[in-house]
Tab-separated table of C-alpha atoms in Angstrom:
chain	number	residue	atom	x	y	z
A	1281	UNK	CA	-12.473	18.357	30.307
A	1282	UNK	CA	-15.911	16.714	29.083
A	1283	UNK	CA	-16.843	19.943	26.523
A	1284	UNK	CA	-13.663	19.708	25.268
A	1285	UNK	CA	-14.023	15.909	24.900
A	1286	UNK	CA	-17.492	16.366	23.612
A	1287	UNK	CA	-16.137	18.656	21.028
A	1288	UNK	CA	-13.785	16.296	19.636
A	1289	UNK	CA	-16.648	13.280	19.483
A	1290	UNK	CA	-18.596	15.664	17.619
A	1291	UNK	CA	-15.981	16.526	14.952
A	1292	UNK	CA	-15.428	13.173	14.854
A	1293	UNK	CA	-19.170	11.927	14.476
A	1294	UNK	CA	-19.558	14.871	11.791
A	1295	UNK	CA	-16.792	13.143	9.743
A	1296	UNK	CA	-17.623	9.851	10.419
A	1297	UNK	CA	-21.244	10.974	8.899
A	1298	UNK	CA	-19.924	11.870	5.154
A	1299	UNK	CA	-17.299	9.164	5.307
A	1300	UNK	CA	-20.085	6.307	5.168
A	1301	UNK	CA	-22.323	8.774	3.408
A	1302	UNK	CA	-19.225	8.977	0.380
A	1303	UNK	CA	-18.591	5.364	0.696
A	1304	UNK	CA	-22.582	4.333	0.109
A	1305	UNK	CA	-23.049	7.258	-3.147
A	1306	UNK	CA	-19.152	6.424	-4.077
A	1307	UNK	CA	-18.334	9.827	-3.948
A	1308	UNK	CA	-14.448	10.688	-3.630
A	1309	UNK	CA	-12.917	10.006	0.061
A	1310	UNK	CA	-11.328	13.612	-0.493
A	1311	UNK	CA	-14.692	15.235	0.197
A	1312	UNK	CA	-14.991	13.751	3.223
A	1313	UNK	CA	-11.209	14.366	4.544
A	1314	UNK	CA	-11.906	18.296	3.787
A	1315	UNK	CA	-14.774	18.406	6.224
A	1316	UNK	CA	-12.688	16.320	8.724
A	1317	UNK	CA	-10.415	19.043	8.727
A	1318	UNK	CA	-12.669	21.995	8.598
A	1319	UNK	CA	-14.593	20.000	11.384
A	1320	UNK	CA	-11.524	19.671	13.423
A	1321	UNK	CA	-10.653	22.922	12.465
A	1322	UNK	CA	-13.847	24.601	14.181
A	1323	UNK	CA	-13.288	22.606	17.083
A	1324	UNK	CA	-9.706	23.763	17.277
A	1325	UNK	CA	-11.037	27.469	16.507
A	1326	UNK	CA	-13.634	26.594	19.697
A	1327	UNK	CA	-10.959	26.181	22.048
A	1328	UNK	CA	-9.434	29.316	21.620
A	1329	UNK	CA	-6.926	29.163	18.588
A	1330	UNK	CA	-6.963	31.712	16.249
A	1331	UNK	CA	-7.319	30.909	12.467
A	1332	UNK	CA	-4.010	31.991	12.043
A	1333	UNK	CA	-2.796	29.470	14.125
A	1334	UNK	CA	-4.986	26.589	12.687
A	1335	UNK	CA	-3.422	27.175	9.127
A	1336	UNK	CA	-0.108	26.723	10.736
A	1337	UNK	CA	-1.079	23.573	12.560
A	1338	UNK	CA	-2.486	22.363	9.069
A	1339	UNK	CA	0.689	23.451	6.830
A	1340	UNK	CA	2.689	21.693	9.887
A	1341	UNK	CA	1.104	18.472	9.388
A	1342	UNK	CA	1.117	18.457	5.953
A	1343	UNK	CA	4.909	18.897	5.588
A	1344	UNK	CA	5.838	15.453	6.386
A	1345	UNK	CA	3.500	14.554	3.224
A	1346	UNK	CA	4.984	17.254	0.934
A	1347	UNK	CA	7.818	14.948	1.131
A	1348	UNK	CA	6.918	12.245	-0.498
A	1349	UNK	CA	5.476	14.324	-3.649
A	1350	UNK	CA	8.620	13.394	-5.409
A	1351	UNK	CA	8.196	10.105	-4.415
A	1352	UNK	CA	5.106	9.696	-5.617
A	1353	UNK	CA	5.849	11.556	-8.859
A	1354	UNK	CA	8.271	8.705	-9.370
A	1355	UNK	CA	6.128	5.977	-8.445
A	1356	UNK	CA	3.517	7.217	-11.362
A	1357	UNK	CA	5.991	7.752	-14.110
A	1358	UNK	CA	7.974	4.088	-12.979
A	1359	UNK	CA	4.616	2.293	-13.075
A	1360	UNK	CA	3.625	3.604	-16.625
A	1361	UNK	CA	7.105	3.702	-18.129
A	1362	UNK	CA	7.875	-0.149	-16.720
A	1363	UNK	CA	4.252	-1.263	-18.747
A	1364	UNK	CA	5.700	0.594	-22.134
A	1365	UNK	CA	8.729	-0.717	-22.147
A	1366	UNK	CA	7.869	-4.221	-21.380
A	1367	UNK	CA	9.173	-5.371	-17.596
A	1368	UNK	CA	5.599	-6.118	-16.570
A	1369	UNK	CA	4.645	-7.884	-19.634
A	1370	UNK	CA	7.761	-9.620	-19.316
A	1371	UNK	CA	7.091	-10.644	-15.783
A	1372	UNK	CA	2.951	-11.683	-16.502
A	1373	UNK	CA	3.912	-13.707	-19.760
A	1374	UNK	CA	7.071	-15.582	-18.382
A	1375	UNK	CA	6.208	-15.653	-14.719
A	1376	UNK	CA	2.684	-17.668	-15.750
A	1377	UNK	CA	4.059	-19.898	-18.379
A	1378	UNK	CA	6.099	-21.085	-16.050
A	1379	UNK	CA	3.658	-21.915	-13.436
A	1380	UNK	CA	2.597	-25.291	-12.425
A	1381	UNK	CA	-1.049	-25.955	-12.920
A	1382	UNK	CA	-1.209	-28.232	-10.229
A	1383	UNK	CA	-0.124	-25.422	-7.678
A	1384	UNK	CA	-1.752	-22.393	-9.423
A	1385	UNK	CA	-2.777	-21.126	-5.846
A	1386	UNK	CA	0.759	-21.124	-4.633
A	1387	UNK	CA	2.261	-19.537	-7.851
A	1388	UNK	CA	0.060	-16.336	-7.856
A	1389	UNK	CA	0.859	-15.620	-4.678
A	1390	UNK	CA	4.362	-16.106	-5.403
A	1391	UNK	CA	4.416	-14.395	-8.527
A	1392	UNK	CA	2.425	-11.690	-6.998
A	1393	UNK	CA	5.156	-11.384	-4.453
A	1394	UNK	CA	7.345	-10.746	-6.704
A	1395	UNK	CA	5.956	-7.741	-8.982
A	1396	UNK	CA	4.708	-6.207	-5.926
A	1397	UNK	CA	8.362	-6.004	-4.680
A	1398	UNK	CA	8.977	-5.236	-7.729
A	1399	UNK	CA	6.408	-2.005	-8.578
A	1400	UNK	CA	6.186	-1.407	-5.297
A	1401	UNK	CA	2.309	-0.723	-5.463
A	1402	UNK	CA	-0.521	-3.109	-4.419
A	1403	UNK	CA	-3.278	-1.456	-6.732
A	1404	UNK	CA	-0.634	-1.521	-10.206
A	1405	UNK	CA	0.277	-5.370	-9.249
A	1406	UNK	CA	-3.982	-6.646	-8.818
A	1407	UNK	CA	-4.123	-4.498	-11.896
A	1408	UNK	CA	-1.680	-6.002	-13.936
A	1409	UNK	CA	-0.786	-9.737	-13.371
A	1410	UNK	CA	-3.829	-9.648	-10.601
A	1411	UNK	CA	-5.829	-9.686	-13.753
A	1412	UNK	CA	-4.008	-11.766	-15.811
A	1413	UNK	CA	-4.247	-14.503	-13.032
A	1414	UNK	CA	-7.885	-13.878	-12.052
A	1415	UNK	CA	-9.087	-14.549	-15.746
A	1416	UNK	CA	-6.890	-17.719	-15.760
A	1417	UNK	CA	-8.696	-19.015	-12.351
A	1418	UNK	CA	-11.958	-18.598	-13.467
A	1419	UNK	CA	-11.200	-19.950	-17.320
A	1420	UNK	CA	-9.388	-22.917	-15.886
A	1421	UNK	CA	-11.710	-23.819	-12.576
A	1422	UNK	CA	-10.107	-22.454	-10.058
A	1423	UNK	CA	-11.857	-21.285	-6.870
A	1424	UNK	CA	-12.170	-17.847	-7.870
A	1425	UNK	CA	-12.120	-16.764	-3.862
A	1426	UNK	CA	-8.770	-18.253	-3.185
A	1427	UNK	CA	-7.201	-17.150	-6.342
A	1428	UNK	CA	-8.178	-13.619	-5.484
A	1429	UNK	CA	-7.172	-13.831	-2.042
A	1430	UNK	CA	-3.969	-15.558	-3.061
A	1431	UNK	CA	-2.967	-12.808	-5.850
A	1432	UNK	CA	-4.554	-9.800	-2.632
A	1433	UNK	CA	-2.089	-11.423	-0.021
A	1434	UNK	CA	1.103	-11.486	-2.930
A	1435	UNK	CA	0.195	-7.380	-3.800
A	1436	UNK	CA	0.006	-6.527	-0.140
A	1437	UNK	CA	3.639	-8.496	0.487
A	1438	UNK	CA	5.312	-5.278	-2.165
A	1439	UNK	CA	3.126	-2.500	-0.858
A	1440	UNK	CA	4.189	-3.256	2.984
A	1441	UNK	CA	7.879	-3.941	1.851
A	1442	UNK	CA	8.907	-2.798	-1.631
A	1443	UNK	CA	11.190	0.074	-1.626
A	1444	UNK	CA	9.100	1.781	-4.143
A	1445	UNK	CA	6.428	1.295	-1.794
A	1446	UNK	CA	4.293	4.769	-0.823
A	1447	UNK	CA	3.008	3.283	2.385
A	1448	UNK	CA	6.419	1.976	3.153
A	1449	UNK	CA	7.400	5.772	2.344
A	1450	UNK	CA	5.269	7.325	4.054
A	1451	UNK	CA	5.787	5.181	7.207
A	1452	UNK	CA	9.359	5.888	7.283
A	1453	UNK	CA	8.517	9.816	6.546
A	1454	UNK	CA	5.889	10.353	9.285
A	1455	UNK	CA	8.253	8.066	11.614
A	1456	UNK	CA	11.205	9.960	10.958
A	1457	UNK	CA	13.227	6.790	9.943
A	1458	UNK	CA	15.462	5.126	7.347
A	1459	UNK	CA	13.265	3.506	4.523
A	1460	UNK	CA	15.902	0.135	3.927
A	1461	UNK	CA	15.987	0.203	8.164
A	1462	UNK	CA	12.550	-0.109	8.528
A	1463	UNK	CA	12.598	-2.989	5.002
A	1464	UNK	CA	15.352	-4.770	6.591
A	1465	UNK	CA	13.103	-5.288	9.736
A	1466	UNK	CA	10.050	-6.066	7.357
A	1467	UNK	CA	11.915	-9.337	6.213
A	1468	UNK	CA	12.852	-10.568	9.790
A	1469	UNK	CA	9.271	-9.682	11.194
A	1470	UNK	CA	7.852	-11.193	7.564
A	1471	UNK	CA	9.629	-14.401	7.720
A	1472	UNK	CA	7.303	-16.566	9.735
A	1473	UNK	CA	3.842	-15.211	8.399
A	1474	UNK	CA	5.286	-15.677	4.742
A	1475	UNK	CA	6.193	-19.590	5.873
A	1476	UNK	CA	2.721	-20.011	6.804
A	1477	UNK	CA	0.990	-18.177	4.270
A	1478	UNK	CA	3.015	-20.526	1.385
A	1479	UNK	CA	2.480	-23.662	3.489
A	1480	UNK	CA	-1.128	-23.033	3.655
A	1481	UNK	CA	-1.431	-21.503	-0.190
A	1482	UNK	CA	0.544	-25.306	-1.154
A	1483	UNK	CA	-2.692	-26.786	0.692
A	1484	UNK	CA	-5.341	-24.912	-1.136
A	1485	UNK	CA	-3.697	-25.252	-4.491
A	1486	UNK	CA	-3.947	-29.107	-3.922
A	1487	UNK	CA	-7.556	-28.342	-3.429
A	1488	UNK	CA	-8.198	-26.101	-6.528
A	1489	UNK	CA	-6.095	-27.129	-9.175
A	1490	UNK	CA	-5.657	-25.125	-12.684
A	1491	UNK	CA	-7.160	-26.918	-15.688
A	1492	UNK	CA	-5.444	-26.679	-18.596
A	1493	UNK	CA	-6.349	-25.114	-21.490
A	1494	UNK	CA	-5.823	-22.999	-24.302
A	1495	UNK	CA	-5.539	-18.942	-23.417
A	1496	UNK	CA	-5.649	-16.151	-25.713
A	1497	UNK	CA	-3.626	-13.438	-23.363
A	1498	UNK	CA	-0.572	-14.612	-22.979
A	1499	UNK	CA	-0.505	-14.911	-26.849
A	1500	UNK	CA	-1.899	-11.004	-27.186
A	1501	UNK	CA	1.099	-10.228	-24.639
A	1502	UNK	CA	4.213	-11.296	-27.038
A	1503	UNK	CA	2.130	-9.876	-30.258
A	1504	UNK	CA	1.862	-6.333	-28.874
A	1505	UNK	CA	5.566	-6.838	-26.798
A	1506	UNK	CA	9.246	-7.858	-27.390
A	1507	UNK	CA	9.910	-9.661	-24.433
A	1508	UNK	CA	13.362	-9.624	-24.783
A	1509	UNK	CA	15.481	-10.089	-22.004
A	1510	UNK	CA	16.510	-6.457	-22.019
A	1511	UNK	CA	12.929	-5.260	-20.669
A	1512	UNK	CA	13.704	-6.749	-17.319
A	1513	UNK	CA	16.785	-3.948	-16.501
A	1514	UNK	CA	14.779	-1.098	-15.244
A	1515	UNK	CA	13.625	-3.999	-12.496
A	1516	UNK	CA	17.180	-4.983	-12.423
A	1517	UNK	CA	18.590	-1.830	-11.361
A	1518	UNK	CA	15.750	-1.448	-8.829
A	1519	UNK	CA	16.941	-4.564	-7.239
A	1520	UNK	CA	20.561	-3.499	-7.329
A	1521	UNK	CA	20.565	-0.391	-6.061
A	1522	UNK	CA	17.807	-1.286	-2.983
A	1523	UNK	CA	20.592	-3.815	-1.984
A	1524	UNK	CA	23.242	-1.089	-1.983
A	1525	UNK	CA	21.388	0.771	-0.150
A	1526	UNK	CA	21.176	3.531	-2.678
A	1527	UNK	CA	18.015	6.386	-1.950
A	1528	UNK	CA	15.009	5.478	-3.267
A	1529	UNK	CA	14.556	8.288	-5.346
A	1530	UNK	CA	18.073	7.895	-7.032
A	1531	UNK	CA	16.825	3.960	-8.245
A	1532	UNK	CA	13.367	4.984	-9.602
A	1533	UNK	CA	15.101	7.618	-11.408
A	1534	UNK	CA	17.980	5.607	-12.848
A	1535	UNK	CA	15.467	2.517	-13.494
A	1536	UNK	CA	12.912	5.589	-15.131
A	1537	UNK	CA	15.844	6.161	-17.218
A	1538	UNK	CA	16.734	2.559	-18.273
A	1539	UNK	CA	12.603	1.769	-19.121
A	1540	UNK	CA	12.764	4.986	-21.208
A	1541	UNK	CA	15.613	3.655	-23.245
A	1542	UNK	CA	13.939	0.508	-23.163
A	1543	UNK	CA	11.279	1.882	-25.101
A	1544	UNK	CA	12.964	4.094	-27.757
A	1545	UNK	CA	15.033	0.597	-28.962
A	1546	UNK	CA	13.541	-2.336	-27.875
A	1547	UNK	CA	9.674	-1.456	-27.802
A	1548	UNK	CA	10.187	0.995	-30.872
A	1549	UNK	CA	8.691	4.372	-29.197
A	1550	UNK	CA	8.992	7.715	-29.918
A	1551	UNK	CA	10.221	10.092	-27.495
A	1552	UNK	CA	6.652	12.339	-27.543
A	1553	UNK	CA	4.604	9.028	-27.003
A	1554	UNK	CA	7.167	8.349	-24.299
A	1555	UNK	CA	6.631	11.557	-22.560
A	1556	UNK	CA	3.125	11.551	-22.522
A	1557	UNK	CA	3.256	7.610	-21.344
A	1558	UNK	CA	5.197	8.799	-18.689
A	1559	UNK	CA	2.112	11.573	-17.339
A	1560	UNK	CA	-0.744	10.501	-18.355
A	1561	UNK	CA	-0.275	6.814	-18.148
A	1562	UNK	CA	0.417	3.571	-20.970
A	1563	UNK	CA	-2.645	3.249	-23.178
A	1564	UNK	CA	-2.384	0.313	-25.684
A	1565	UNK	CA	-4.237	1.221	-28.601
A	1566	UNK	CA	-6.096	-2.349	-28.915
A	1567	UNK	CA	-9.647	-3.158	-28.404
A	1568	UNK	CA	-8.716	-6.478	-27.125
A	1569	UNK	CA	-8.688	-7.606	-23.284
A	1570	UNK	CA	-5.194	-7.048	-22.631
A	1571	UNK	CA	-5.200	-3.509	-23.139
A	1572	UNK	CA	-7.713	-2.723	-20.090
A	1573	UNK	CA	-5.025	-5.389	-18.501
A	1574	UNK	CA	-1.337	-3.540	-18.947
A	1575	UNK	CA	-3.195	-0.129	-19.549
A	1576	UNK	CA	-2.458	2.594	-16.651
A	1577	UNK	CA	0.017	4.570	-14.352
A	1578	UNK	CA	1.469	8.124	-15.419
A	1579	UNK	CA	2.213	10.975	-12.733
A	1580	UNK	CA	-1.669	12.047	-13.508
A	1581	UNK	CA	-2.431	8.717	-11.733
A	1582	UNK	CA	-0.380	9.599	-8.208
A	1583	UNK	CA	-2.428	12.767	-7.787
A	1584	UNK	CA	-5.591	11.767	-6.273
A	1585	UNK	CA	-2.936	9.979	-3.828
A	1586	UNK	CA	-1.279	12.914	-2.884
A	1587	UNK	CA	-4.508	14.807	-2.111
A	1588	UNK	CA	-5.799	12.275	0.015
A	1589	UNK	CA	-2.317	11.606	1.851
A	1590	UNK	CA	-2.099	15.867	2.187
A	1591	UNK	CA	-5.258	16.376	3.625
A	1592	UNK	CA	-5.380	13.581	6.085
A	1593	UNK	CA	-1.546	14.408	6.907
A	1594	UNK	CA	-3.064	17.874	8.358
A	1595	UNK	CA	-4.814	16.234	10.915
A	1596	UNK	CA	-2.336	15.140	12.871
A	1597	UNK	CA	-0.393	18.882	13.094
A	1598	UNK	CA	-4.347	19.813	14.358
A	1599	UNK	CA	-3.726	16.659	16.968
A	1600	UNK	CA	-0.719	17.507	18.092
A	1601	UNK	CA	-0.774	21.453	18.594
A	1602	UNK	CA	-4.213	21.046	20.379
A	1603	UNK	CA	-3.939	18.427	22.254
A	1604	UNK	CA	-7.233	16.607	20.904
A	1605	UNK	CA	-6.043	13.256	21.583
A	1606	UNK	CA	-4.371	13.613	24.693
A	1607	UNK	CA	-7.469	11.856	26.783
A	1608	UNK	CA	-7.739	8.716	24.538
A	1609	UNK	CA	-3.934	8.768	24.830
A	1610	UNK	CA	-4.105	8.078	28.601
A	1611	UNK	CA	-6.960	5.430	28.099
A	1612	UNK	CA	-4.112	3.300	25.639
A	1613	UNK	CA	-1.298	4.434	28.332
A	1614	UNK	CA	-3.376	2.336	30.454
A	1615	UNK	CA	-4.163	-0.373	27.678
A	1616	UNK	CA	-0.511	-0.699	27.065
A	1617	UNK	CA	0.442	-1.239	30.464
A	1618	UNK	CA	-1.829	-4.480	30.894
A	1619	UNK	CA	-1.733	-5.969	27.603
A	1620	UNK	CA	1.267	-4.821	25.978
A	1621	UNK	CA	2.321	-2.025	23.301
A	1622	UNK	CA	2.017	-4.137	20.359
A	1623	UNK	CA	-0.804	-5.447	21.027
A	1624	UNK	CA	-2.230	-2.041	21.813
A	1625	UNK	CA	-1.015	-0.502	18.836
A	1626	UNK	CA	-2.526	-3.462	16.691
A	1627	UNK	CA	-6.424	-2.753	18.357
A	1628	UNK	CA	-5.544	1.398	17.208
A	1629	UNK	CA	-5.009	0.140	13.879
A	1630	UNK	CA	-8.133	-2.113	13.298
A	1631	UNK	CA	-10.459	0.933	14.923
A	1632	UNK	CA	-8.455	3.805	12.759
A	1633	UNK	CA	-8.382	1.237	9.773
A	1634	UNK	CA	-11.994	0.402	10.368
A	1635	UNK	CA	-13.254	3.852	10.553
A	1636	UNK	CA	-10.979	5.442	8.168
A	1637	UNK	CA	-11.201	2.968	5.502
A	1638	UNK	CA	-7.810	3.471	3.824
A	1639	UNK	CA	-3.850	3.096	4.634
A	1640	UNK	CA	-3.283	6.722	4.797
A	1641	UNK	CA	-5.103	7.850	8.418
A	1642	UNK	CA	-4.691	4.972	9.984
A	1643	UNK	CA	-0.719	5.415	9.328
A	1644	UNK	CA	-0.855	9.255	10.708
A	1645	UNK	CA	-3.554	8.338	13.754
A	1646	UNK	CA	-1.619	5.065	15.087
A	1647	UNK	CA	1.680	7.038	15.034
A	1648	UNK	CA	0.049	10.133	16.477
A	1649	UNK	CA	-1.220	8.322	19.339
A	1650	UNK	CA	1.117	5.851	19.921
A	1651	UNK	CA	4.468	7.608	19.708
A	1652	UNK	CA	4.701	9.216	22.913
A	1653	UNK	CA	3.925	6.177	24.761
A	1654	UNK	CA	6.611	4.197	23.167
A	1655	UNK	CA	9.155	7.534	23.875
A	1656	UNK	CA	7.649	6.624	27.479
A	1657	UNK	CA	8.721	2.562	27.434
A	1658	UNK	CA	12.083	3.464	26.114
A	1659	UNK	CA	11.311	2.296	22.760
A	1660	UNK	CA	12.542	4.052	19.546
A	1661	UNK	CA	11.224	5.715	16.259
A	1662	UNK	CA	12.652	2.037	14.506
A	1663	UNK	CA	10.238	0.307	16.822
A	1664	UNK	CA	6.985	2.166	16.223
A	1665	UNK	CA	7.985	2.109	12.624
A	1666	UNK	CA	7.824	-1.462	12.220
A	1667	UNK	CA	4.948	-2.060	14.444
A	1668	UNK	CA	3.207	-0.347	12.318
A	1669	UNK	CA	4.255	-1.856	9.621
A	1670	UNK	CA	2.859	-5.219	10.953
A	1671	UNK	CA	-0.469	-3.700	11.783
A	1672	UNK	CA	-1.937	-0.372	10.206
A	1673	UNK	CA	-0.700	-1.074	7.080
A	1674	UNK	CA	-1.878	-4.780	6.820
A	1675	UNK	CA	-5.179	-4.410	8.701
A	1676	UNK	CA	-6.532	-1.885	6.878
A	1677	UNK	CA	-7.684	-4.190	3.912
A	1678	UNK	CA	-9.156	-6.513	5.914
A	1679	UNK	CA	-12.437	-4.633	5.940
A	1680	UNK	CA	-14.586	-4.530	2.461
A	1681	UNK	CA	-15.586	-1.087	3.028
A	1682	UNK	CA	-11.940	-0.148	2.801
A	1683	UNK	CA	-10.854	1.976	-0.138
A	1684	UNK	CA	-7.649	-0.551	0.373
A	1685	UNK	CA	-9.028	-3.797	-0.315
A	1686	UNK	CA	-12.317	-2.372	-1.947
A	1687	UNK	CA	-10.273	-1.257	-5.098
A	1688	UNK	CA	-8.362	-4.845	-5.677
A	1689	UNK	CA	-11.453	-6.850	-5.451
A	1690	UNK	CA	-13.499	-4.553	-7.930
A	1691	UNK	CA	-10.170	-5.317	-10.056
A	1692	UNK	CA	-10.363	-8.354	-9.573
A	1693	UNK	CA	-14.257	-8.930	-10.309
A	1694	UNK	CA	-14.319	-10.346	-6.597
A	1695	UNK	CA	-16.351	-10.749	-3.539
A	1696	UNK	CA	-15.489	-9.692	0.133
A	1697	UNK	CA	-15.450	-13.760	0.735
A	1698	UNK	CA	-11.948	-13.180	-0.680
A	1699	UNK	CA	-10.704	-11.602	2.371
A	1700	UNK	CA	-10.529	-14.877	4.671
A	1701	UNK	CA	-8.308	-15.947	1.513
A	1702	UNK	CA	-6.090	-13.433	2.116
A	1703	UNK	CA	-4.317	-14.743	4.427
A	1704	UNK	CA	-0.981	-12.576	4.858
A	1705	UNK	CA	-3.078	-9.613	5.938
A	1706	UNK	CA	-3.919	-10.922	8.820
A	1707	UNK	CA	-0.579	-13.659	9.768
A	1708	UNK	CA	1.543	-10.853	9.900
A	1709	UNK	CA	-0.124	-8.943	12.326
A	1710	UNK	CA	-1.385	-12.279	14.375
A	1711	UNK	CA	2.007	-14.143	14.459
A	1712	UNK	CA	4.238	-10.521	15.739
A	1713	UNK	CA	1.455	-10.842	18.754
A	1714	UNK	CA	4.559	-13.862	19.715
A	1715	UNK	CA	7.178	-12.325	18.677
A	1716	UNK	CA	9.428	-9.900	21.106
A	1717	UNK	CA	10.466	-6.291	20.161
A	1718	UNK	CA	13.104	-5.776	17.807
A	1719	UNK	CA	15.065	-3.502	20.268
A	1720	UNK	CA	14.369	-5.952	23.098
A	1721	UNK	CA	16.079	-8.871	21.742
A	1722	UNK	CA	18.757	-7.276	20.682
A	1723	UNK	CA	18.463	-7.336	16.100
């Protein structure tokens, strides 16, 4: 029982080694995740399975990921197409005119709320109105620290609960549950933590009010764009459809179609310059500021996503044929038994997220451990679903060597100090520690 423990601790040291050793030389996580799995591989090979077998277990675990390769696909052409054709424009220019300088603080988390929900991606909102609102703090003396962990907390409210969402994808995916189940259950678990998170936002924007003055961008914004009212309908039928209920993939097509006819009438495209938008990404041909602003998506975008989710996805068919995890899942048994399942799947996330320094593993590892022992409580997929909703998915920024949060505050020209500013992150985990099961009280 040791060797084969030892094993495992080695393959897992081995990994552990390049992981820090990528994240110091910023080399790409994906080198990394390969030796993971050949490591885990060997170790597999070591215990008696043949290589036949291993490239089953790996094709196994990967097919909950091949999944969401449509999804993804989608997600890459909606965040481009939705830039061409104006909806985020629309959204940056009207949605900061309109804010209040006196509770700048409180508005970019709100407004980053809302085209997070919106785009359903936590990187394409920092990098859009994130930036938009970032140069406004620090033009107009606002505490650049709080602004960033204002807009981190508003991208992070989408990516957990936007229907467009990846990690709210691939949750529901690896979980084996409905995506607007799992949302619904988002908002009722979400409710209190986003309470607190405006209350205490309304506080600090008291604190660091915006000064006003003249800005440039908003004026580059309605130059390059016609913000008519029409470029909001591709978010429109988003919105629609999610509340019917309709499949995820049949509203990012439909609002795909809408942005491209968006930009043929309204924005004045042409169908090639479309099509290319649509894989490798919006490029505005300016040399001012705003084009590095509204600049990006495309399906190109999505693929360095979809190798990282792939490869770490084939760890957990290696898990689960071999049985590498079944000693540490005896030690959280026991965990769970004296302090609770929640509370033991929320310590698995902030060791997998602290470790693995990204959504993606921490995702596969919590569920891989933790599913059997909620089968065992007489708790259901729904449950583990949304617990780890409220943990793996929000904890994982909340360390600065996290590909997660590392990304939004290089966006954002910010400093780690902006994660104690980020306050969602960590109220929504913190504030489900009081709150009972879902199943147990009878939503």
């Amino acid at each position: 029982m040791w060797g084969h423990t030892m094993d495992f601790l080695i393959s897992v040291f081995i990994f552990m080694t390049f992981l820090i050793f990528s994240l110091i030389k910023n080399i790409s996580i994906l080198i990394p995740l390969i030796i993971g799995m050949l490591a885990f591989s060997i170790t597999a090979f070591n215990r008696g399975y043949t290589f036949k077998s291993i490239y089953k277990m790996i094709l196994k675990g990967m097919k909950k990921a091949l999944l969401l390769i449509p999804i993804f696909a989608l997600i890459g052409i909606i965040t481009a197409t939705w830039r061409a054709s104006g909806t985020i424009p629309f959204f940056v220019y009207y949605g900061t005119k309109l804010m209040n300088p006196d509770y700048f603080i409180l508005f970019a988390f709100l407004l980053s709320c809302l085209v997070s929900f919106a785009l359903g991606t936590s990187f394409g909102t920092v990098g859009t109105i994130g930036v938009v609102l970032i140069v406004l703090a620090k033009g107009r003396g606002v505490n650049v620290s709080i602004a960033a962990g204002a807009i981190i907390s508003g991208a992070f409210f989408g990516d957990r609960c936007s229907p467009t969402s990846s990690s709210a994808n691939l949750v529901a995916a690896v979980t084996g549950t409905n995506l607007y189940d799992n949302i619904k259950r988002m908002f009722i678990t979400g409710i209190l933590p986003f309470v607190a998170t405006v209350i205490i936002y309304f506080v600090l924007s008291k604190q660091s009010p915006m000064k006003i003055n003249e800005s440039t961008l908003l004026d580059e914004i309605s130059f390059y764009f016609d913000l008519s009212i029409l470029t909001v309908f591709p978010a429109v039928i988003i919105f629609l459809l999610a509340f019917f209920r309709k499949n995820v993939k049949t509203s990012m097509f439909f609002s795909i179609i809408a942005a491209i006819f968006v930009c043929l009438f309204i924005q004045k495209m042409d169908i090639t310059e479309i099509i290319k938008t649509m894989i490798l990404g919006f490029k505005l041909n300016s040399d001012r500021e705003i084009a590095q602003i509204i600049s990006g998506g495309g399906l190109l975008s999505m693929v360095n996503v979809l190798l990282i989710v792939l490869i770490a996805s084939s760890y957990s068919g290696i898990f689960e044929e071999t049985g590498m995890l079944n000693d540490i899942q005896g030690i959280l048994k026991k965990m769970s038994n004296k302090i609770g399942i929640y509370l033991t799947t929320l310590f698995i996330s902030l060791v997998t997220g602290a470790f693995f320094c990204n959504q993606t593993l921490p995702v596969l590892l919590t569920y891989q451990l933790m599913n059997k022992i909620y089968i065992e409580k007489g708790l259901t997929k729904k449950d583990i679903a949304i617990d780890i909703e409220n943990t793996a998915i929000m904890t994982s920024e909340l360390f600065p060597w996290s590909i997660a949060i590392a990304v939004p505050l290089a966006t954002l020209s910010a400093t780690p100090a902006s994660i104690p500013y980020a306050v969602y992150l960590y109220l929504v985990p913190l504030l489900n520690i009081f709150k009972p099961s879902l199943s147990q009280s009878g939503k």
